[in-house]
Short mmCIF file of C-alpha atoms (C1' of nucleotides) in Angstrom, two decimals:
data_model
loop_
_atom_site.label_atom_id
_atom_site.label_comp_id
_atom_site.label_asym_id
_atom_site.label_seq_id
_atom_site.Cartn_x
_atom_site.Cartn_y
_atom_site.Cartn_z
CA UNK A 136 -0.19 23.03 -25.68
CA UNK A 137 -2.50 20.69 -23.94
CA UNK A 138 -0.98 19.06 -21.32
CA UNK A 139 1.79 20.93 -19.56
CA UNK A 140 2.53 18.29 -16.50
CA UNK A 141 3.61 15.01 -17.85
CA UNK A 142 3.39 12.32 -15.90
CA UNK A 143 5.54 9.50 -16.90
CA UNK A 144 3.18 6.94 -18.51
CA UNK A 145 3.27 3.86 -16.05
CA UNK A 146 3.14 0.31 -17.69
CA UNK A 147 -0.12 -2.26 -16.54
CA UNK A 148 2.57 -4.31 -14.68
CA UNK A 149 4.29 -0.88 -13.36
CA UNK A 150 1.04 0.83 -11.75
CA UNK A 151 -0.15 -2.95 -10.19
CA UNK A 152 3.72 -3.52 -9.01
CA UNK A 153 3.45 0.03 -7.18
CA UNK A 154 0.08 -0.75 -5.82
CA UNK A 155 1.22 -4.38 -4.56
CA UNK A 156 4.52 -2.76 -3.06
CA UNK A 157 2.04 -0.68 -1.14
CA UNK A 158 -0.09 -3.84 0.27
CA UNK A 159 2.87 -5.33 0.82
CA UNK A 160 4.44 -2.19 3.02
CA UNK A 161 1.52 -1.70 4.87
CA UNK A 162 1.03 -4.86 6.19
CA UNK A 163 -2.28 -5.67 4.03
CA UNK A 164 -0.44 -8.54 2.53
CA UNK A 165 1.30 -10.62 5.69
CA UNK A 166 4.61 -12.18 5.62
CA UNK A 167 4.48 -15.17 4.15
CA UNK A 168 0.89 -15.00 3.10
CA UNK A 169 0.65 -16.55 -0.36
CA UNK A 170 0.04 -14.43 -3.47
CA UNK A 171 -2.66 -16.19 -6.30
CA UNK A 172 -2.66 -14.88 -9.59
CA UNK A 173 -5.93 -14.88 -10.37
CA UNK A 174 -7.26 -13.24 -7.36
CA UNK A 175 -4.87 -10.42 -8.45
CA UNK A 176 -6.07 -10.40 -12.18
CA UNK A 177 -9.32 -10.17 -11.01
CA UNK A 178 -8.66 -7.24 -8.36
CA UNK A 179 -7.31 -5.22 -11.35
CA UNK A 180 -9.48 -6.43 -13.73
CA UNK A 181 -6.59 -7.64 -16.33
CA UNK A 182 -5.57 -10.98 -16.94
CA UNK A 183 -2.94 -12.76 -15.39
CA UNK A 184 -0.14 -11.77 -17.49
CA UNK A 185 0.36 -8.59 -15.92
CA UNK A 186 0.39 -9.36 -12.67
CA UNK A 187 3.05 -12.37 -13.43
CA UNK A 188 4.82 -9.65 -14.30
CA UNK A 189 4.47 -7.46 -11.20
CA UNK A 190 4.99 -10.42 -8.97
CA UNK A 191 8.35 -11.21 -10.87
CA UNK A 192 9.00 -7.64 -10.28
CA UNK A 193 8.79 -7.68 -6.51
CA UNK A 194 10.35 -10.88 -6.61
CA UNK A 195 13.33 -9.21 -8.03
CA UNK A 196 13.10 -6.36 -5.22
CA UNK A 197 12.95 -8.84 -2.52
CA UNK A 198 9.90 -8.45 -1.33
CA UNK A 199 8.16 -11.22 -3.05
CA UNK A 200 9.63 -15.14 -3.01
CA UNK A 201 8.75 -17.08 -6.26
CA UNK A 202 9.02 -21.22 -6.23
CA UNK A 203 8.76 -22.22 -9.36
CA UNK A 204 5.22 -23.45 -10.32
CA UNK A 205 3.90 -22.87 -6.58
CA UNK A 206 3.62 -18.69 -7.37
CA UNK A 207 5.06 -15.89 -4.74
CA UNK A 208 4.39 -15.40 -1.37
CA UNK A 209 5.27 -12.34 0.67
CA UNK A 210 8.74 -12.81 2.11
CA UNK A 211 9.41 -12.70 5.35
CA UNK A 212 12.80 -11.08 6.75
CA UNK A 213 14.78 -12.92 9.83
CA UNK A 214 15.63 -11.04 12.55
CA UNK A 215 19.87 -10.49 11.26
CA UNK A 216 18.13 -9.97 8.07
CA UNK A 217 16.74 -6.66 8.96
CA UNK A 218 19.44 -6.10 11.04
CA UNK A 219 21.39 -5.73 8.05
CA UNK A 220 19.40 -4.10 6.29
CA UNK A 221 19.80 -1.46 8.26
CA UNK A 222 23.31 -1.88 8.45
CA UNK A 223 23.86 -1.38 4.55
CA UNK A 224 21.76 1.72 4.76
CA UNK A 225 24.17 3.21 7.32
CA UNK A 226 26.98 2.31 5.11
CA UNK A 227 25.61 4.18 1.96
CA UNK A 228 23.74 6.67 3.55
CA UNK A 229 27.26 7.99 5.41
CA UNK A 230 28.78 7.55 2.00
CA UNK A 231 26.45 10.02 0.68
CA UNK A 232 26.01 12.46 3.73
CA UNK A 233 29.79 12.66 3.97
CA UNK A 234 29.84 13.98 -0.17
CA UNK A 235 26.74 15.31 -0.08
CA UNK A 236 27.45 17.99 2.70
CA UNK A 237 30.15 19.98 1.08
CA UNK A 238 28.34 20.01 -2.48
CA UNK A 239 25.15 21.75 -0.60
CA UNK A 240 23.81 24.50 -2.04
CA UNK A 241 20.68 26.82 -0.69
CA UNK A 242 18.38 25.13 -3.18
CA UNK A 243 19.36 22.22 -1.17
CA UNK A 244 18.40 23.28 2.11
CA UNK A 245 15.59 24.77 0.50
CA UNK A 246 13.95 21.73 -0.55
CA UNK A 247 14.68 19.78 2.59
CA UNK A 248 13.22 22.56 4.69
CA UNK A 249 9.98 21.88 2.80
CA UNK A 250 9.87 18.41 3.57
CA UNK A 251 10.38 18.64 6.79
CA UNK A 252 7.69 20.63 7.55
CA UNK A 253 5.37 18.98 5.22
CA UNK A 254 6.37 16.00 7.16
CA UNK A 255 6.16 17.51 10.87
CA UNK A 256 2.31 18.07 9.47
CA UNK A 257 1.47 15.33 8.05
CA UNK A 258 -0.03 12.28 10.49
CA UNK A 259 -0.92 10.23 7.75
CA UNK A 260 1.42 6.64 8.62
CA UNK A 261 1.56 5.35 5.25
CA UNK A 262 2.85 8.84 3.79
CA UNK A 263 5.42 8.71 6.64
CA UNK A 264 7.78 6.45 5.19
CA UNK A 265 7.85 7.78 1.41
CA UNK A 266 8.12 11.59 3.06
CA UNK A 267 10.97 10.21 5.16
CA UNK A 268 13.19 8.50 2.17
CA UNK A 269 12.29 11.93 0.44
CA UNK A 270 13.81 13.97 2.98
CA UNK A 271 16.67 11.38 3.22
CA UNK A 272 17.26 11.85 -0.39
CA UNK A 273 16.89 15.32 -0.33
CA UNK A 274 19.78 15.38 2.07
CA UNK A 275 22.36 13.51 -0.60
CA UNK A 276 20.93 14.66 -3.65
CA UNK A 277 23.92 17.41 -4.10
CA UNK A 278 25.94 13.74 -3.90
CA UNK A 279 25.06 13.03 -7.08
CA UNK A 280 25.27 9.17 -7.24
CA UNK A 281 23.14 7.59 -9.08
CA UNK A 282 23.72 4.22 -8.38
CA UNK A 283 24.17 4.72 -4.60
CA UNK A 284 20.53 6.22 -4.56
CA UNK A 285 19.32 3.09 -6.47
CA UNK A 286 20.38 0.98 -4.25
CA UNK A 287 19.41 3.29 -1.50
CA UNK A 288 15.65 3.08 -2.45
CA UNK A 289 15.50 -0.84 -2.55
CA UNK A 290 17.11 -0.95 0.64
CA UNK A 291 14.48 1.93 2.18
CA UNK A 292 11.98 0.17 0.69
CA UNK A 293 12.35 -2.90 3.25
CA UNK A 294 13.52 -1.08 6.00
CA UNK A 295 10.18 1.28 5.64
CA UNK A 296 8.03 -1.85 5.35
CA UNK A 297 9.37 -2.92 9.07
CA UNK A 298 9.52 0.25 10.30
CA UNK A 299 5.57 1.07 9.53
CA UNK A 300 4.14 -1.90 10.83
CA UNK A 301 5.87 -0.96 13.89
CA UNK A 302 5.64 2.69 13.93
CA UNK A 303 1.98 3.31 15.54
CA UNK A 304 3.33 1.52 19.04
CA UNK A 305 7.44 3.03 18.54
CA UNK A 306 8.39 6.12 20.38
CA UNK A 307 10.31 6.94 17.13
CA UNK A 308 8.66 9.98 15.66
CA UNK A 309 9.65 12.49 18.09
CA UNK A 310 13.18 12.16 18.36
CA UNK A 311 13.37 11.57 14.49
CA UNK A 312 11.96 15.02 13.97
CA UNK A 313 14.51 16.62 15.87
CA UNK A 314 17.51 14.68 14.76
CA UNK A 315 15.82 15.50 10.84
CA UNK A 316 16.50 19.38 12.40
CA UNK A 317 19.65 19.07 13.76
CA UNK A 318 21.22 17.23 10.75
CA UNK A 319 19.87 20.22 8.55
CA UNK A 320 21.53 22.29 10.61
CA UNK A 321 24.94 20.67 10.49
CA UNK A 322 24.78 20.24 6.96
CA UNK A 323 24.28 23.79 6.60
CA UNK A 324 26.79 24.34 8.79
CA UNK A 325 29.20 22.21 6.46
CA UNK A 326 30.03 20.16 9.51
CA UNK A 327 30.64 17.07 8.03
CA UNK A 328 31.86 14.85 11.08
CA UNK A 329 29.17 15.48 12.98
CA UNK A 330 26.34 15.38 10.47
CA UNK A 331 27.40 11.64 9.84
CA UNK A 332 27.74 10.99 13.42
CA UNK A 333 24.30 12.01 14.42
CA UNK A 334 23.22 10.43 10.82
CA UNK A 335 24.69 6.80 12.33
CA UNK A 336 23.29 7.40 15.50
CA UNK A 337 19.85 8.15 13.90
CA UNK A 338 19.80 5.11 11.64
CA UNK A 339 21.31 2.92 14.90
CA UNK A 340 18.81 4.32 17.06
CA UNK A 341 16.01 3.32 15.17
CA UNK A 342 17.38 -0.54 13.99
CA UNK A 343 17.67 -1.10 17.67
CA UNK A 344 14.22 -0.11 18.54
CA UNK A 345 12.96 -1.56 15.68
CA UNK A 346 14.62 -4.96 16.28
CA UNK A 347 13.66 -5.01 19.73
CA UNK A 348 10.03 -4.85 18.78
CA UNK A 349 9.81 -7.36 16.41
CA UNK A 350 11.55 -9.44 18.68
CA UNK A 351 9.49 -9.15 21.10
CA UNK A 352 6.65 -9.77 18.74
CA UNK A 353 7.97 -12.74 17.84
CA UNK A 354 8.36 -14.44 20.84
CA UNK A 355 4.61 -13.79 21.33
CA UNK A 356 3.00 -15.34 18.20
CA UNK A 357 -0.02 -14.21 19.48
CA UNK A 358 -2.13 -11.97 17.25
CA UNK B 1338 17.84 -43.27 -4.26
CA UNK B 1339 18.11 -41.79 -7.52
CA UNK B 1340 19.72 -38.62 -8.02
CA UNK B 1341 21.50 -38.39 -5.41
CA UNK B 1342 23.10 -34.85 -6.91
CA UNK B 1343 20.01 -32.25 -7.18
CA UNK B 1344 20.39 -29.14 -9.21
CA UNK B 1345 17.64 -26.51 -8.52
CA UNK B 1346 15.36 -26.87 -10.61
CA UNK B 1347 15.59 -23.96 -13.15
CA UNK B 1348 12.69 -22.31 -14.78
CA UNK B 1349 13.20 -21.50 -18.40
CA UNK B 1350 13.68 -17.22 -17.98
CA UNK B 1351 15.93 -18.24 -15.26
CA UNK B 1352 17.82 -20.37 -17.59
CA UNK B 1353 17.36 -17.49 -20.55
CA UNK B 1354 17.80 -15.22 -18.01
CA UNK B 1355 21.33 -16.53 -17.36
CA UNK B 1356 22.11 -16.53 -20.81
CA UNK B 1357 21.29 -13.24 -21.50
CA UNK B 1358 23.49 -12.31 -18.21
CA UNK B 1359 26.50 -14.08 -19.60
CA UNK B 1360 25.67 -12.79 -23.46
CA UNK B 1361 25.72 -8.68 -21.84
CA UNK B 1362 28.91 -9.39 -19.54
CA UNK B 1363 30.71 -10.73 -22.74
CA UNK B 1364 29.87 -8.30 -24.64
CA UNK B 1365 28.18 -10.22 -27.08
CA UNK B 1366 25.12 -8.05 -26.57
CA UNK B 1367 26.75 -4.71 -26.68
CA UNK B 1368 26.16 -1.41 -25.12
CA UNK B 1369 22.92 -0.02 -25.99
CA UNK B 1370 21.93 -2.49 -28.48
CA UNK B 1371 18.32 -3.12 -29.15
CA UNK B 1372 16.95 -6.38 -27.52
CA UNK B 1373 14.01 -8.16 -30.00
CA UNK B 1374 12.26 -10.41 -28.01
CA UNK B 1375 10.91 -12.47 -31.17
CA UNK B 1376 14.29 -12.83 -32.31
CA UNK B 1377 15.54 -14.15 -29.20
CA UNK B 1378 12.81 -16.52 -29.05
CA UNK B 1379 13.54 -17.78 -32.09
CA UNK B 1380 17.03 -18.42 -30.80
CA UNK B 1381 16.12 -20.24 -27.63
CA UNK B 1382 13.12 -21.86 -29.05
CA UNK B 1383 10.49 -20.56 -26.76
CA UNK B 1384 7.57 -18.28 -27.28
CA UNK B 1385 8.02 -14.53 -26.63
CA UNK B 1386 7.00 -15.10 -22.81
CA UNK B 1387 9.27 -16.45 -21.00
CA UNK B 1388 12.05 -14.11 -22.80
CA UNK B 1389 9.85 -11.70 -21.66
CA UNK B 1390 9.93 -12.57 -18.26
CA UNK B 1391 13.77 -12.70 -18.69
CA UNK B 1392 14.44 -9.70 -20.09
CA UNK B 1393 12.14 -7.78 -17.83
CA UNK B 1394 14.21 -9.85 -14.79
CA UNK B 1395 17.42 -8.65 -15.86
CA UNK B 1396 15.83 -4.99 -16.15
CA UNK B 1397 15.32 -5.39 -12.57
CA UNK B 1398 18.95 -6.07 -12.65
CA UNK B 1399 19.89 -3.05 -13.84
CA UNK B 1400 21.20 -4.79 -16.96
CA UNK B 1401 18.51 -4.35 -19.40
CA UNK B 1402 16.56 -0.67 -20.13
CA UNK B 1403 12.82 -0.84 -20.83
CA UNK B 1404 11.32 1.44 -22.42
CA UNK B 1405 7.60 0.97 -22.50
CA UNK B 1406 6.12 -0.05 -25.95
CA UNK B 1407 9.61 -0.12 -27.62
CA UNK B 1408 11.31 -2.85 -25.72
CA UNK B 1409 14.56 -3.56 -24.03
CA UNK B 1410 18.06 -2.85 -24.77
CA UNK B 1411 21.71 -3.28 -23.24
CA UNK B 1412 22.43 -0.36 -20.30
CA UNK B 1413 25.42 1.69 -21.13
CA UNK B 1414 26.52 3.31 -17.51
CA UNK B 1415 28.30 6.62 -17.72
CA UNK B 1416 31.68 6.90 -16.36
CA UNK B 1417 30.93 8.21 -13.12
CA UNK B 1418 28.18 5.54 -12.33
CA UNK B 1419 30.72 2.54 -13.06
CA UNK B 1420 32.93 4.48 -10.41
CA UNK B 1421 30.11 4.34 -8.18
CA UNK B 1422 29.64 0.88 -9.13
CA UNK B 1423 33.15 -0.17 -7.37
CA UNK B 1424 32.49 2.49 -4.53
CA UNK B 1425 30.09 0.46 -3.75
CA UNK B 1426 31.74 -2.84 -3.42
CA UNK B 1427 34.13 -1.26 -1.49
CA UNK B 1428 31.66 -0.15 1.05
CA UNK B 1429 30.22 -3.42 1.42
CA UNK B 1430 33.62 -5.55 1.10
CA UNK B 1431 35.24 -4.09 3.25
CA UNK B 1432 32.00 -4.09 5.76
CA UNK B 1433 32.05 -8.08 5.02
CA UNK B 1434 35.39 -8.51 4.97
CA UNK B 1435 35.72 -6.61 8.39
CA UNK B 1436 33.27 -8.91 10.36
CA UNK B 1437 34.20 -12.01 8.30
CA UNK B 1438 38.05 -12.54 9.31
CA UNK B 1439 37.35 -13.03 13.28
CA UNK B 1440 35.33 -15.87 11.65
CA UNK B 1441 36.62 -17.49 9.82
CA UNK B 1442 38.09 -21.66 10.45
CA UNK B 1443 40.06 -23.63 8.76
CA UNK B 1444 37.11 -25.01 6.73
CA UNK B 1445 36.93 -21.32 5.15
CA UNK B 1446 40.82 -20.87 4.63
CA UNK B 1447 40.63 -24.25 2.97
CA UNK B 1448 37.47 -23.25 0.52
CA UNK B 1449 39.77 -20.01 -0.31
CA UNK B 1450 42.10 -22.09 -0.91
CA UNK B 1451 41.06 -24.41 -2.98
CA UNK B 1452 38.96 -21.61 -5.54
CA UNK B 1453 42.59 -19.79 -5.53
CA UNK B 1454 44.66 -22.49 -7.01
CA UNK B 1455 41.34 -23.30 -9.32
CA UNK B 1456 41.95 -19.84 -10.68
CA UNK B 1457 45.69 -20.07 -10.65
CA UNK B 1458 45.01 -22.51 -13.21
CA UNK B 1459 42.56 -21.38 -15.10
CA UNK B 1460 42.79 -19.66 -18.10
CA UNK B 1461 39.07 -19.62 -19.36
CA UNK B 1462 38.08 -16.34 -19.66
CA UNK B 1463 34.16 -16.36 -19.32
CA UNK B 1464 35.11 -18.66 -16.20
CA UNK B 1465 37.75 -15.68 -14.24
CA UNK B 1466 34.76 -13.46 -13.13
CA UNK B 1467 32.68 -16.30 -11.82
CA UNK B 1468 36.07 -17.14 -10.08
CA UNK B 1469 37.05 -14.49 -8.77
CA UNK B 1470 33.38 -13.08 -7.06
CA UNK B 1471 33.52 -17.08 -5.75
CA UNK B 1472 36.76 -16.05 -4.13
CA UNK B 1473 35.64 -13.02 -2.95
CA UNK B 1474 32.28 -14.93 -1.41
CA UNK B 1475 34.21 -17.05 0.10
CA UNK B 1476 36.21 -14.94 1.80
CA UNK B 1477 33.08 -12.96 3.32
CA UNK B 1478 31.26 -16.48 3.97
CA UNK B 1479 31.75 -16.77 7.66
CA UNK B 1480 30.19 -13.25 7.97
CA UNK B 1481 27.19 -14.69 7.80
CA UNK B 1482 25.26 -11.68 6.06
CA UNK B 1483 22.62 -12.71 3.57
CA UNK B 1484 21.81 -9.52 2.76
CA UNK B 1485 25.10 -7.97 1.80
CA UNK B 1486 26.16 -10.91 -0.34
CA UNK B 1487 23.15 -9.96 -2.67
CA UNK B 1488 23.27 -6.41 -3.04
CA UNK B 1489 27.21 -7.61 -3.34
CA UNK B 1490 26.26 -10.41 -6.16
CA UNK B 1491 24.50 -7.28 -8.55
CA UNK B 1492 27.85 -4.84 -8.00
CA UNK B 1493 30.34 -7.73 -9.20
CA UNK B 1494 27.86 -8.54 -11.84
CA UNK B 1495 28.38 -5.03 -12.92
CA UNK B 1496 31.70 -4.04 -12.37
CA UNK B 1497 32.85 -8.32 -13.58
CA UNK B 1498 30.48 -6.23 -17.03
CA UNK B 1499 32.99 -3.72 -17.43
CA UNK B 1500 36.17 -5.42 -16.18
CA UNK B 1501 35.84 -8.07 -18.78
CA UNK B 1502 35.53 -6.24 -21.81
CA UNK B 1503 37.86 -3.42 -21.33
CA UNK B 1504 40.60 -5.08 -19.34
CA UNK B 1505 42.53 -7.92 -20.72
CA UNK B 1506 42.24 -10.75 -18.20
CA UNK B 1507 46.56 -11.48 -18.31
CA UNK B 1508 46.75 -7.81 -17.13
CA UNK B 1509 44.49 -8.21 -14.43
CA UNK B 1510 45.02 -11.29 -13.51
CA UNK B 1511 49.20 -10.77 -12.10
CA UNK B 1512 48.63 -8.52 -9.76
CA UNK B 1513 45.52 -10.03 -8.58
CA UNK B 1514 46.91 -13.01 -7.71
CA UNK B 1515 49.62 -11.81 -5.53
CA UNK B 1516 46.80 -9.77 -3.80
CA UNK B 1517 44.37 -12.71 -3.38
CA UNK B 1518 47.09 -14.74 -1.93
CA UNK B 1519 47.88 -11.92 0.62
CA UNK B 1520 44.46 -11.35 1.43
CA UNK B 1521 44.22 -15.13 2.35
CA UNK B 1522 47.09 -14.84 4.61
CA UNK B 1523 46.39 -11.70 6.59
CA UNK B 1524 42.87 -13.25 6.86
CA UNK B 1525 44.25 -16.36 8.36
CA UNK B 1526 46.46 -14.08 10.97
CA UNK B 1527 43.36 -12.39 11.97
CA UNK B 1528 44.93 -9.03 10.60
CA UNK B 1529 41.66 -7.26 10.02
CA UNK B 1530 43.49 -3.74 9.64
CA UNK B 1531 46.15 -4.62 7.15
CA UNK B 1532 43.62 -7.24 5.55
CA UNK B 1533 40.95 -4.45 5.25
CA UNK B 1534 43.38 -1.84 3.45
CA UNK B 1535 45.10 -4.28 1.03
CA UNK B 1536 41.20 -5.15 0.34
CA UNK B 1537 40.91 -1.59 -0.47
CA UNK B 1538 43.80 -1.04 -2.81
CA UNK B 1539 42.49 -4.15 -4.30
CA UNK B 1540 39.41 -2.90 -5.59
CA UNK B 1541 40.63 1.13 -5.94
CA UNK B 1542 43.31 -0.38 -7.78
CA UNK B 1543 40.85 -2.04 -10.56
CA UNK B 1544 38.28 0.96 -10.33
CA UNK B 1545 41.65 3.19 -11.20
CA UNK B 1546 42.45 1.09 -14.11
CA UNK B 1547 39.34 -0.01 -15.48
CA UNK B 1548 38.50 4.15 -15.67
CA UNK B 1549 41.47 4.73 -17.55
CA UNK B 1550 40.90 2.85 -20.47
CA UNK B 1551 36.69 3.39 -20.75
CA UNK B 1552 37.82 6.90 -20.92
CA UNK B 1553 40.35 6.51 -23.31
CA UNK B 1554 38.10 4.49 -24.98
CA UNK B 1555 34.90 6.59 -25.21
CA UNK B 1556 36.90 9.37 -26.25
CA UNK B 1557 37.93 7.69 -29.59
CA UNK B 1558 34.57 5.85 -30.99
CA UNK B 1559 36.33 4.11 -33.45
CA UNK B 1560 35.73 0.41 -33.15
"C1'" DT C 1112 12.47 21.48 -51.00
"C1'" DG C 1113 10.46 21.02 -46.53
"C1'" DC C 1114 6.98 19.43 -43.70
"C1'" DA C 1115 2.75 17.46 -41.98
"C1'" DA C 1116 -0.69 13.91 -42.23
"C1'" DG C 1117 -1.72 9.42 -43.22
"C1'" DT C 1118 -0.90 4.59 -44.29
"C1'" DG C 1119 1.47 0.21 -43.75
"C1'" DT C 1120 4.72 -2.61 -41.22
"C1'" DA C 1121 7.30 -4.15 -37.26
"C1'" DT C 1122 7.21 -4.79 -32.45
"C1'" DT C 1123 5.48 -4.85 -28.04
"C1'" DG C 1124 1.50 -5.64 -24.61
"C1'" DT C 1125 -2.40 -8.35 -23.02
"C1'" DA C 1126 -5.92 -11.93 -23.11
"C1'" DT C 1127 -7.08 -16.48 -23.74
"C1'" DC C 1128 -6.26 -21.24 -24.17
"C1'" DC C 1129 -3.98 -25.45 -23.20
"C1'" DA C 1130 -0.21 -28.07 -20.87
"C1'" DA C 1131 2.46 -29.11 -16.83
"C1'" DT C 1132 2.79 -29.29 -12.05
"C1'" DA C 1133 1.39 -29.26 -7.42
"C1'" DT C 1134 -2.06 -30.05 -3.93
"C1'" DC C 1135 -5.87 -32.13 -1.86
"C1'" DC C 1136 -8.81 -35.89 -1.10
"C1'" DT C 1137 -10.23 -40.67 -1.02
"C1'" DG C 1138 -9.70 -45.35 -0.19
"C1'" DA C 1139 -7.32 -49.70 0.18
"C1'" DA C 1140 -3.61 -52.45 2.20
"C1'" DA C 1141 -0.31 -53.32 5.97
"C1'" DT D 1156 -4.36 -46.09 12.67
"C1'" DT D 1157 -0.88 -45.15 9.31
"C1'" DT D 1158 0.71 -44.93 4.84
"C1'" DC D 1159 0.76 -44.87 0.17
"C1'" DA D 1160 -1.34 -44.94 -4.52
"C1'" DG D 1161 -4.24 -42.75 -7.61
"C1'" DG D 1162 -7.26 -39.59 -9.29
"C1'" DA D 1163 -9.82 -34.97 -8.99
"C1'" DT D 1164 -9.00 -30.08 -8.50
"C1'" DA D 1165 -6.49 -25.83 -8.17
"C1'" DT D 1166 -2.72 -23.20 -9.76
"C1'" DT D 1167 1.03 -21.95 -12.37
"C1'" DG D 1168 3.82 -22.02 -16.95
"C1'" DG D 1169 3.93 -21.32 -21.79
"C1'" DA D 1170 2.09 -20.84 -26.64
"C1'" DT D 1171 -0.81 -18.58 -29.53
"C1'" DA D 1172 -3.89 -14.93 -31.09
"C1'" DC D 1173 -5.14 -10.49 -31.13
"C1'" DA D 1174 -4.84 -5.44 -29.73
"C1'" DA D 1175 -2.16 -1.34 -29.05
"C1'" DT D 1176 1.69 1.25 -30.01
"C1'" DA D 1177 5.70 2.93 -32.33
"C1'" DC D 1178 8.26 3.45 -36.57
"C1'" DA D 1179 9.27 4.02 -41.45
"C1'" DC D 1180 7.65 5.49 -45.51
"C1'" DT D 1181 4.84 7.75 -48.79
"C1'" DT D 1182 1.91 11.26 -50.37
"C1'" DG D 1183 -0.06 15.73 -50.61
"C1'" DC D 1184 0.46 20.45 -49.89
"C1'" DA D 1185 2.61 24.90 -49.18
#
DNA sequence: TGCAAGTGTATTGTATCCAATATCCTGAAA
DNA sequence: TTTCAGGATATTGGATACAATACACTTGCA
């Protein structure tokens, strides 16, 4: 047979939505810059149609706010918005550590072990955040819940987007790498308790940096 | 001045979109059913693009699968995922309802309330779901957390999906309304504990139920 | 009969065109 | 100077036309 990897055939408006999620993550698109159609269309060389679609599409994730006949802008997040955000992940993410722990098998281990070095190697920023929900999800993927990982991956989504436009000046990275070790290890271990202690301490630690940051940002509307 | 009352301004997929919404949760679009777009143009006297837009919106939803080049249809969730469905609203209800109660005034007792005796008297069933996630809303309002409340809006939309077309709203509706009443009053003592786990039983209560019969259901396909 | 290729039809996907709406600019009146 | 009306321009919203794709059906062949 010809092809033996398939690659799920992406849609016009799928493959520009992906590619606009990425602007949007990485900061190339500001908050609350406004989005024109037919810039886009001509970007991508299609017509407008698709990237209505797209836009709609992120509109529906959150990341993009539609007014009706004024077109989508890139929202912008308050500060007890993020906050939140944050928040919800802890509450699902726990959810799944706590059921993903005891269901755990080598292959398991196996494949987070591989992201986490591929991850300790890697520099490059805007792979950081998508090898980071990866390992995340590697960690509750003997959970099996669908829905909870759905909702999961929206919520990473934003959290990711403030995370990397903050990441080059946070201290972050090293401590994340060795909680990512240590909560491995207590997986492994089975030890439930404090896997999803060290899991809400990692997912606090971070919102509290983060938020601190962009507050401090704020104030300073310089730049 | 004029209007004094102003509506949002709907687009048209919004407004199709909403239709659509209600026609899935009734079950007047059922379960896996193929979705023509020219068809339902037709029916709302548009062309095929804003039904388009609509559809694809309440794909984003989670209500609608798209399947590229051969359209949309209803989503059918497995048993376990409608499970995870009310998991999920536990999580977050009880998150909301936690940090709500220390908040709440009289202004917010009264709003329960008044939507409590609205569906105390009631007996419209399209109208009970709407009712009883305005109840619930309410409830959580002084929480303050924009976030939650929307991740929370797309669980009740799913798990209002099932409720109403497996469990007969008399059936539900008894035991509810002793619990909604209770809720209200622990809520207005400032009992977050006891408020918290009646919450629980509340929802676990429903998921329990609501289970019971899709099984019993799915196992015999007859109509 | 069973199956593969090919043809025709139904349906979706995209581009283009026109309509509706918002925004910007100008100028006149208070 | 401020403000408001009105018109020019930019932008989005929706309808239509056409292209691409999937599906059903037939035909030819083993």
């Amino acid at each position: 047979m010809a092809g033996a990897r398939v690659v799920k055939k992406q849609s016009l408006p799928e493959m520009i939505a992906s590619d606009l999620r990425e602007r949007i993550l990485s900061g190339e698109l500001a908050e609350g810059e406004a989005i024109r159609q037919e810039l886009l269309a001509e970007e991508y060389d299609v017509s407008r149609m698709p990237v209505r679609e797209a836009l709609k599409r992120l509109n529906a994730e959150g990341l993009v706010l539609w007014e009706n006949n004024r077109g989508g802008s890139v929202v912008k997040h308050s500060l007890p918005e993020i906050g939140e955000i944050f928040d919800l992940r802890l509450l699902i993410e726990l959810d799944l550590f706590r059921r993903s722990i005891p269901q755990m098998g080598e292959a398991d281990f196996a494949t987070c072990e591989r992201i986490l070095t591929e991850m300790e190697n890697s520099d490059d920023i805007s792979q950081w955040g998508k090898l980071n929900y990866s390992y995340h999800m590697a960690l509750y993927a003997a959970a099996d819940r669908r829905m909870s990982n759905e909702f999961l991956e929206r919520l990473s989504l934003h959290s990711d987007r403030y995370v990397r436009i903050h990441l080059s000046v946070m201290k972050q990275r090293e401590p994340a790498k060795e909680e990512h070790r240590q909560l491995l290890a207590l997986a492994r271990n089975g030890e439930v308790a404090a896997g999803t202690a060290l899991l809400e301490q990692h997912i606090l630690r971070t919102k509290t940096e983060l938020l601190e940051m962009i507050a401090a940002q704020r104030k300073t509307p310089s730049r």
